Amino acid sequence: DNNNNQSIHRLNIMLFRSYCTAALAAMAALSPLAVVTAQSSPSVRGAVTTEDVATTMQQHRALSGATGRYLVQLTEYTEDAFQLADDPEPSVDRRLRELQGNSGNNGPPNGAGGPKKNAAFELPNGEILEIEGLSAEDESLLSSGDEVVLPLEATMSGQKINVHGKPIGRPPNAGNRPDRRLAILTGDKTVVGVRVVTSCNDSTTSSASNLQQYIFDDAVNLAKQYKACSHDQLNIIKPANRSSGNTAVASDILNGIVTVTINRCVTTEADDGVMRNEITDAINSAFGVSAPTQIADHFMYCLPNNTFGGIAYAYMNSWMSVYKDSWC
């Protein structure tokens, strides 16, 4: 009947949504950024300390010798990526094959197969910048989530860091610390869904209540699908409610959802990296934390429409996934 069809449709959407959430789909590790903060190098070009990183970014100064985390970003580009030639109609079996990587995904507009991969660098406060100029050797040796040190030759422009082919270093004993945990795929994981409102009154289409339903509370929702796909080993749960110290910037976190207001308008040329990092800064400021992972294990940033090319992306072994509007 119609109700069953709607339920199946919602199930397909939620399974697709879970595939797009690479950080959640991999259920990226609990990697508290406090560890990185404690290890961070103060040697940022221009005598800028780690605490001045946000100011450094705004001034487009170079980050050389800075310590943070290397990340791999996976971007899904098209709705058509999930249409298999031999199975044009949606089905749960097909969605499960997609979750296993057998989706027939044609990837980004350049025609390369599969989700597009980009290299990125995460600062101690949770802001993330794209990395350019990575050597083939580093690209093959580095794993998403590794703690790294940028080369002294690294330069910065906008939301991108160029390492100019110079080797990326590792902090002493970075790979041997007992508190470095990657890709823990079981247990309880707290998730916060983030609505966004801009200064031009563009916003995520879904209300806070709707996001709460989609992620946690609907009869068919994201949390239930992860629990089912993991054979009850992975539990997506709401974090504790938390009061905001500045409701002009971010609402209270209630039932796993927060609304963030940023001083930026959405345009077709909008750099989602700028918006994404402004959201992170707003969360840190409103809740008095040094990084969002002090609030929850994972965040789903639901950006307004026309913010970036693609429908969703996330960082492996990280806490962040990003969605274009209705795909959240």
PDB file of N, CA and C in Angstrom, residues 238-318:
ATOM      1  N   LYS A 238      21.830  10.556  20.559  1.00  0.00           N
ATOM      2  CA  LYS A 238      21.884  12.001  20.793  1.00  0.00           C
ATOM      3  C   LYS A 238      22.850  12.299  21.945  1.00  0.00           C
ATOM      4  N   PRO A 239      23.615  13.388  21.838  1.00  0.00           N
ATOM      5  CA  PRO A 239      24.411  13.793  23.002  1.00  0.00           C
ATOM      6  C   PRO A 239      23.498  14.456  24.036  1.00  0.00           C
ATOM      7  N   ALA A 240      24.024  14.729  25.191  1.00  0.00           N
ATOM      8  CA  ALA A 240      23.261  15.438  26.211  1.00  0.00           C
ATOM      9  C   ALA A 240      22.916  16.840  25.712  1.00  0.00           C
ATOM     10  N   ASN A 241      21.724  17.325  26.056  1.00  0.00           N
ATOM     11  CA  ASN A 241      21.371  18.702  25.729  1.00  0.00           C
ATOM     12  C   ASN A 241      22.401  19.650  26.338  1.00  0.00           C
ATOM     13  N   ARG A 242      22.651  20.740  25.618  1.00  0.00           N
ATOM     14  CA  ARG A 242      23.712  21.653  26.069  1.00  0.00           C
ATOM     15  C   ARG A 242      23.299  23.092  25.784  1.00  0.00           C
ATOM     16  N   SER A 243      23.473  23.971  26.770  1.00  0.00           N
ATOM     17  CA  SER A 243      23.086  25.367  26.608  1.00  0.00           C
ATOM     18  C   SER A 243      24.159  26.149  25.870  1.00  0.00           C
ATOM     19  N   SER A 244      23.719  27.025  24.989  1.00  0.00           N
ATOM     20  CA  SER A 244      24.627  27.893  24.242  1.00  0.00           C
ATOM     21  C   SER A 244      24.971  29.120  25.078  1.00  0.00           C
ATOM     22  N   GLY A 245      26.216  29.566  24.969  1.00  0.00           N
ATOM     23  CA  GLY A 245      26.625  30.785  25.642  1.00  0.00           C
ATOM     24  C   GLY A 245      26.345  32.017  24.820  1.00  0.00           C
ATOM     25  N   ASN A 246      25.902  31.823  23.572  1.00  0.00           N
ATOM     26  CA  ASN A 246      25.611  32.950  22.685  1.00  0.00           C
ATOM     27  C   ASN A 246      24.591  32.494  21.654  1.00  0.00           C
ATOM     28  N   THR A 247      23.301  32.668  21.965  1.00  0.00           N
ATOM     29  CA  THR A 247      22.255  32.166  21.079  1.00  0.00           C
ATOM     30  C   THR A 247      22.147  32.960  19.790  1.00  0.00           C
ATOM     31  N   ALA A 248      22.823  34.111  19.687  1.00  0.00           N
ATOM     32  CA  ALA A 248      22.862  34.836  18.419  1.00  0.00           C
ATOM     33  C   ALA A 248      23.738  34.114  17.412  1.00  0.00           C
ATOM     34  N   VAL A 249      24.619  33.258  17.901  1.00  0.00           N
ATOM     35  CA  VAL A 249      25.544  32.507  17.056  1.00  0.00           C
ATOM     36  C   VAL A 249      25.095  31.068  16.898  1.00  0.00           C
ATOM     37  N   ALA A 250      24.672  30.457  17.989  1.00  0.00           N
ATOM     38  CA  ALA A 250      24.236  29.057  17.944  1.00  0.00           C
ATOM     39  C   ALA A 250      23.159  28.830  18.990  1.00  0.00           C
ATOM     40  N   SER A 251      22.134  28.088  18.610  1.00  0.00           N
ATOM     41  CA  SER A 251      21.075  27.748  19.552  1.00  0.00           C
ATOM     42  C   SER A 251      21.590  26.746  20.572  1.00  0.00           C
ATOM     43  N   ASP A 252      20.789  26.476  21.587  1.00  0.00           N
ATOM     44  CA  ASP A 252      21.096  25.358  22.469  1.00  0.00           C
ATOM     45  C   ASP A 252      21.090  24.067  21.640  1.00  0.00           C
ATOM     46  N   ILE A 253      21.851  23.083  22.071  1.00  0.00           N
ATOM     47  CA  ILE A 253      21.773  21.760  21.455  1.00  0.00           C
ATOM     48  C   ILE A 253      20.654  21.002  22.153  1.00  0.00           C
ATOM     49  N   LEU A 254      19.589  20.731  21.412  1.00  0.00           N
ATOM     50  CA  LEU A 254      18.422  20.036  21.967  1.00  0.00           C
ATOM     51  C   LEU A 254      18.098  18.826  21.101  1.00  0.00           C
ATOM     52  N   ASN A 255      17.991  17.680  21.721  1.00  0.00           N
ATOM     53  CA  ASN A 255      17.637  16.451  21.008  1.00  0.00           C
ATOM     54  C   ASN A 255      18.548  16.192  19.809  1.00  0.00           C
ATOM     55  N   GLY A 256      19.831  16.508  19.976  1.00  0.00           N
ATOM     56  CA  GLY A 256      20.814  16.188  18.949  1.00  0.00           C
ATOM     57  C   GLY A 256      20.916  17.179  17.809  1.00  0.00           C
ATOM     58  N   ILE A 257      20.243  18.333  17.901  1.00  0.00           N
ATOM     59  CA  ILE A 257      20.232  19.306  16.807  1.00  0.00           C
ATOM     60  C   ILE A 257      20.634  20.684  17.319  1.00  0.00           C
ATOM     61  N   VAL A 258      21.413  21.416  16.518  1.00  0.00           N
ATOM     62  CA  VAL A 258      21.766  22.800  16.821  1.00  0.00           C
ATOM     63  C   VAL A 258      21.585  23.628  15.551  1.00  0.00           C
ATOM     64  N   THR A 259      21.156  24.884  15.713  1.00  0.00           N
ATOM     65  CA  THR A 259      21.075  25.816  14.589  1.00  0.00           C
ATOM     66  C   THR A 259      22.151  26.868  14.757  1.00  0.00           C
ATOM     67  N   VAL A 260      23.010  26.992  13.733  1.00  0.00           N
ATOM     68  CA  VAL A 260      24.126  27.940  13.762  1.00  0.00           C
ATOM     69  C   VAL A 260      23.830  29.084  12.798  1.00  0.00           C
ATOM     70  N   THR A 261      24.064  30.308  13.241  1.00  0.00           N
ATOM     71  CA  THR A 261      23.882  31.489  12.403  1.00  0.00           C
ATOM     72  C   THR A 261      25.243  32.080  12.070  1.00  0.00           C
ATOM     73  N   ILE A 262      25.520  32.242  10.761  1.00  0.00           N
ATOM     74  CA  ILE A 262      26.818  32.755  10.345  1.00  0.00           C
ATOM     75  C   ILE A 262      26.651  34.057   9.573  1.00  0.00           C
ATOM     76  N   ASN A 263      27.683  34.880   9.604  1.00  0.00           N
ATOM     77  CA  ASN A 263      27.664  36.168   8.932  1.00  0.00           C
ATOM     78  C   ASN A 263      28.163  36.018   7.500  1.00  0.00           C
ATOM     79  N   ARG A 264      27.368  35.313   6.706  1.00  0.00           N
ATOM     80  CA  ARG A 264      27.772  35.035   5.321  1.00  0.00           C
ATOM     81  C   ARG A 264      26.529  34.742   4.506  1.00  0.00           C
ATOM     82  N   CYS A 265      26.548  35.136   3.238  1.00  0.00           N
ATOM     83  CA  CYS A 265      25.445  34.847   2.328  1.00  0.00           C
ATOM     84  C   CYS A 265      25.815  33.694   1.412  1.00  0.00           C
ATOM     85  N   VAL A 266      24.813  33.011   0.896  1.00  0.00           N
ATOM     86  CA  VAL A 266      25.029  31.916  -0.042  1.00  0.00           C
ATOM     87  C   VAL A 266      24.983  32.466  -1.459  1.00  0.00           C
ATOM     88  N   THR A 267      26.027  32.182  -2.236  1.00  0.00           N
ATOM     89  CA  THR A 267      26.032  32.505  -3.657  1.00  0.00           C
ATOM     90  C   THR A 267      26.518  31.289  -4.410  1.00  0.00           C
ATOM     91  N   THR A 268      26.365  31.299  -5.727  1.00  0.00           N
ATOM     92  CA  THR A 268      26.834  30.159  -6.514  1.00  0.00           C
ATOM     93  C   THR A 268      28.343  30.055  -6.462  1.00  0.00           C
ATOM     94  N   GLU A 269      29.020  31.147  -6.091  1.00  0.00           N
ATOM     95  CA  GLU A 269      30.483  31.124  -5.979  1.00  0.00           C
ATOM     96  C   GLU A 269      30.937  30.893  -4.547  1.00  0.00           C
ATOM     97  N   ALA A 270      29.994  30.646  -3.648  1.00  0.00           N
ATOM     98  CA  ALA A 270      30.348  30.520  -2.233  1.00  0.00           C
ATOM     99  C   ALA A 270      31.364  29.406  -2.027  1.00  0.00           C
ATOM    100  N   ASP A 271      32.346  29.679  -1.201  1.00  0.00           N
ATOM    101  CA  ASP A 271      33.328  28.655  -0.850  1.00  0.00           C
ATOM    102  C   ASP A 271      32.799  27.924   0.375  1.00  0.00           C
ATOM    103  N   ASP A 272      32.393  26.677   0.192  1.00  0.00           N
ATOM    104  CA  ASP A 272      31.839  25.951   1.326  1.00  0.00           C
ATOM    105  C   ASP A 272      32.869  25.748   2.415  1.00  0.00           C
ATOM    106  N   GLY A 273      34.165  25.779   2.048  1.00  0.00           N
ATOM    107  CA  GLY A 273      35.210  25.653   3.055  1.00  0.00           C
ATOM    108  C   GLY A 273      35.166  26.803   4.045  1.00  0.00           C
ATOM    109  N   VAL A 274      34.946  28.027   3.550  1.00  0.00           N
ATOM    110  CA  VAL A 274      34.833  29.184   4.434  1.00  0.00           C
ATOM    111  C   VAL A 274      33.625  29.027   5.337  1.00  0.00           C
ATOM    112  N   MET A 275      32.485  28.670   4.752  1.00  0.00           N
ATOM    113  CA  MET A 275      31.259  28.501   5.534  1.00  0.00           C
ATOM    114  C   MET A 275      31.420  27.389   6.567  1.00  0.00           C
ATOM    115  N   ARG A 276      31.990  26.281   6.143  1.00  0.00           N
ATOM    116  CA  ARG A 276      32.181  25.136   7.045  1.00  0.00           C
ATOM    117  C   ARG A 276      33.040  25.529   8.251  1.00  0.00           C
ATOM    118  N   ASN A 277      34.129  26.252   8.010  1.00  0.00           N
ATOM    119  CA  ASN A 277      35.004  26.641   9.107  1.00  0.00           C
ATOM    120  C   ASN A 277      34.374  27.718   9.988  1.00  0.00           C
ATOM    121  N   GLU A 278      33.542  28.576   9.412  1.00  0.00           N
ATOM    122  CA  GLU A 278      32.824  29.554  10.232  1.00  0.00           C
ATOM    123  C   GLU A 278      31.820  28.857  11.147  1.00  0.00           C
ATOM    124  N   ILE A 279      31.207  27.795  10.653  1.00  0.00           N
ATOM    125  CA  ILE A 279      30.290  27.018  11.493  1.00  0.00           C
ATOM    126  C   ILE A 279      31.050  26.390  12.660  1.00  0.00           C
ATOM    127  N   THR A 280      32.205  25.822  12.357  1.00  0.00           N
ATOM    128  CA  THR A 280      33.032  25.217  13.408  1.00  0.00           C
ATOM    129  C   THR A 280      33.424  26.259  14.446  1.00  0.00           C
ATOM    130  N   ASP A 281      33.850  27.435  13.991  1.00  0.00           N
ATOM    131  CA  ASP A 281      34.221  28.503  14.923  1.00  0.00           C
ATOM    132  C   ASP A 281      33.035  28.917  15.787  1.00  0.00           C
ATOM    133  N   ALA A 282      31.850  28.991  15.175  1.00  0.00           N
ATOM    134  CA  ALA A 282      30.652  29.386  15.912  1.00  0.00           C
ATOM    135  C   ALA A 282      30.323  28.381  17.007  1.00  0.00           C
ATOM    136  N   ILE A 283      30.440  27.093  16.697  1.00  0.00           N
ATOM    137  CA  ILE A 283      30.175  26.044  17.686  1.00  0.00           C
ATOM    138  C   ILE A 283      31.172  26.141  18.835  1.00  0.00           C
ATOM    139  N   ASN A 284      32.450  26.292  18.495  1.00  0.00           N
ATOM    140  CA  ASN A 284      33.477  26.406  19.531  1.00  0.00           C
ATOM    141  C   ASN A 284      33.200  27.599  20.450  1.00  0.00           C
ATOM    142  N   SER A 285      32.861  28.724  19.825  1.00  0.00           N
ATOM    143  CA  SER A 285      32.645  29.950  20.592  1.00  0.00           C
ATOM    144  C   SER A 285      31.399  29.862  21.465  1.00  0.00           C
ATOM    145  N   ALA A 286      30.292  29.409  20.887  1.00  0.00           N
ATOM    146  CA  ALA A 286      29.017  29.407  21.618  1.00  0.00           C
ATOM    147  C   ALA A 286      29.021  28.436  22.788  1.00  0.00           C
ATOM    148  N   PHE A 287      29.770  27.332  22.651  1.00  0.00           N
ATOM    149  CA  PHE A 287      29.727  26.314  23.707  1.00  0.00           C
ATOM    150  C   PHE A 287      31.011  26.257  24.530  1.00  0.00           C
ATOM    151  N   GLY A 288      31.933  27.195  24.281  1.00  0.00           N
ATOM    152  CA  GLY A 288      33.119  27.301  25.110  1.00  0.00           C
ATOM    153  C   GLY A 288      34.033  26.105  25.044  1.00  0.00           C
ATOM    154  N   VAL A 289      34.196  25.550  23.824  1.00  0.00           N
ATOM    155  CA  VAL A 289      35.074  24.390  23.641  1.00  0.00           C
ATOM    156  C   VAL A 289      36.197  24.762  22.679  1.00  0.00           C
ATOM    157  N   SER A 290      37.257  23.975  22.688  1.00  0.00           N
ATOM    158  CA  SER A 290      38.359  24.228  21.768  1.00  0.00           C
ATOM    159  C   SER A 290      38.163  23.512  20.443  1.00  0.00           C
ATOM    160  N   ALA A 291      37.249  22.535  20.406  1.00  0.00           N
ATOM    161  CA  ALA A 291      36.932  21.816  19.173  1.00  0.00           C
ATOM    162  C   ALA A 291      35.584  21.129  19.356  1.00  0.00           C
ATOM    163  N   PRO A 292      34.814  20.934  18.271  1.00  0.00           N
ATOM    164  CA  PRO A 292      33.488  20.317  18.395  1.00  0.00           C
ATOM    165  C   PRO A 292      33.487  18.923  18.998  1.00  0.00           C
ATOM    166  N   THR A 293      34.593  18.188  18.872  1.00  0.00           N
ATOM    167  CA  THR A 293      34.623  16.828  19.416  1.00  0.00           C
ATOM    168  C   THR A 293      34.554  16.799  20.930  1.00  0.00           C
ATOM    169  N   GLN A 294      34.640  17.950  21.571  1.00  0.00           N
ATOM    170  CA  GLN A 294      34.425  17.995  23.019  1.00  0.00           C
ATOM    171  C   GLN A 294      32.930  17.967  23.355  1.00  0.00           C
ATOM    172  N   ILE A 295      32.097  18.075  22.309  1.00  0.00           N
ATOM    173  CA  ILE A 295      30.639  18.051  22.487  1.00  0.00           C
ATOM    174  C   ILE A 295      30.050  16.710  22.069  1.00  0.00           C
ATOM    175  N   ALA A 296      30.490  16.200  20.905  1.00  0.00           N
ATOM    176  CA  ALA A 296      29.942  14.941  20.370  1.00  0.00           C
ATOM    177  C   ALA A 296      30.984  14.265  19.498  1.00  0.00           C
ATOM    178  N   ASP A 297      30.750  12.985  19.227  1.00  0.00           N
ATOM    179  CA  ASP A 297      31.697  12.225  18.402  1.00  0.00           C
ATOM    180  C   ASP A 297      31.663  12.654  16.948  1.00  0.00           C
ATOM    181  N   HIS A 298      30.464  12.976  16.444  1.00  0.00           N
ATOM    182  CA  HIS A 298      30.301  13.303  15.026  1.00  0.00           C
ATOM    183  C   HIS A 298      29.304  14.439  14.843  1.00  0.00           C
ATOM    184  N   PHE A 299      29.566  15.257  13.811  1.00  0.00           N
ATOM    185  CA  PHE A 299      28.665  16.346  13.443  1.00  0.00           C
ATOM    186  C   PHE A 299      28.282  16.211  11.983  1.00  0.00           C
ATOM    187  N   MET A 300      27.019  16.459  11.692  1.00  0.00           N
ATOM    188  CA  MET A 300      26.511  16.484  10.329  1.00  0.00           C
ATOM    189  C   MET A 300      26.166  17.934   9.994  1.00  0.00           C
ATOM    190  N   TYR A 301      26.989  18.586   9.152  1.00  0.00           N
ATOM    191  CA  TYR A 301      26.743  19.967   8.765  1.00  0.00           C
ATOM    192  C   TYR A 301      25.792  19.972   7.574  1.00  0.00           C
ATOM    193  N   CYS A 302      24.615  20.552   7.758  1.00  0.00           N
ATOM    194  CA  CYS A 302      23.590  20.592   6.713  1.00  0.00           C
ATOM    195  C   CYS A 302      23.564  21.994   6.115  1.00  0.00           C
ATOM    196  N   LEU A 303      24.303  22.210   5.026  1.00  0.00           N
ATOM    197  CA  LEU A 303      24.462  23.545   4.458  1.00  0.00           C
ATOM    198  C   LEU A 303      23.273  23.917   3.584  1.00  0.00           C
ATOM    199  N   PRO A 304      22.992  25.221   3.459  1.00  0.00           N
ATOM    200  CA  PRO A 304      21.935  25.653   2.545  1.00  0.00           C
ATOM    201  C   PRO A 304      22.235  25.242   1.112  1.00  0.00           C
ATOM    202  N   ASN A 305      21.225  25.285   0.265  1.00  0.00           N
ATOM    203  CA  ASN A 305      21.400  24.915  -1.135  1.00  0.00           C
ATOM    204  C   ASN A 305      22.375  25.861  -1.838  1.00  0.00           C
ATOM    205  N   ASN A 306      22.934  25.406  -2.961  1.00  0.00           N
ATOM    206  CA  ASN A 306      23.852  26.207  -3.792  1.00  0.00           C
ATOM    207  C   ASN A 306      25.130  26.592  -3.054  1.00  0.00           C
ATOM    208  N   THR A 307      25.556  25.738  -2.134  1.00  0.00           N
ATOM    209  CA  THR A 307      26.751  26.042  -1.352  1.00  0.00           C
ATOM    210  C   THR A 307      28.001  25.392  -1.918  1.00  0.00           C
ATOM    211  N   PHE A 308      27.854  24.212  -2.514  1.00  0.00           N
ATOM    212  CA  PHE A 308      29.026  23.545  -3.090  1.00  0.00           C
ATOM    213  C   PHE A 308      28.587  22.605  -4.197  1.00  0.00           C
ATOM    214  N   GLY A 309      29.544  22.228  -5.038  1.00  0.00           N
ATOM    215  CA  GLY A 309      29.275  21.301  -6.127  1.00  0.00           C
ATOM    216  C   GLY A 309      29.344  19.875  -5.633  1.00  0.00           C
ATOM    217  N   GLY A 310      28.227  19.211  -5.572  1.00  0.00           N
ATOM    218  CA  GLY A 310      28.159  17.864  -5.021  1.00  0.00           C
ATOM    219  C   GLY A 310      26.936  17.776  -4.134  1.00  0.00           C
ATOM    220  N   ILE A 311      26.710  16.612  -3.569  1.00  0.00           N
ATOM    221  CA  ILE A 311      25.559  16.471  -2.685  1.00  0.00           C
ATOM    222  C   ILE A 311      25.972  16.160  -1.251  1.00  0.00           C
ATOM    223  N   ALA A 312      27.189  15.650  -1.055  1.00  0.00           N
ATOM    224  CA  ALA A 312      27.649  15.360   0.293  1.00  0.00           C
ATOM    225  C   ALA A 312      29.132  15.027   0.263  1.00  0.00           C
ATOM    226  N   TYR A 313      29.808  15.329   1.357  1.00  0.00           N
ATOM    227  CA  TYR A 313      31.191  14.868   1.503  1.00  0.00           C
ATOM    228  C   TYR A 313      31.497  14.683   2.975  1.00  0.00           C
ATOM    229  N   ALA A 314      32.563  13.946   3.246  1.00  0.00           N
ATOM    230  CA  ALA A 314      32.968  13.697   4.624  1.00  0.00           C
ATOM    231  C   ALA A 314      34.443  13.347   4.647  1.00  0.00           C
ATOM    232  N   TYR A 315      34.990  13.316   5.852  1.00  0.00           N
ATOM    233  CA  TYR A 315      36.410  13.049   6.040  1.00  0.00           C
ATOM    234  C   TYR A 315      36.575  11.722   6.764  1.00  0.00           C
ATOM    235  N   MET A 316      37.387  10.853   6.201  1.00  0.00           N
ATOM    236  CA  MET A 316      37.601   9.550   6.798  1.00  0.00           C
ATOM    237  C   MET A 316      38.384   9.699   8.103  1.00  0.00           C
ATOM    238  N   ASN A 317      38.031   8.865   9.088  1.00  0.00           N
ATOM    239  CA  ASN A 317      38.656   8.926  10.407  1.00  0.00           C
ATOM    240  C   ASN A 317      38.554  10.318  10.990  1.00  0.00           C
ATOM    241  N   SER A 318      37.392  10.910  10.849  1.00  0.00           N
ATOM    242  CA  SER A 318      37.156  12.248  11.362  1.00  0.00           C
ATOM    243  C   SER A 318      35.772  12.303  11.986  1.00  0.00           C
TER     244      SER A 318
END
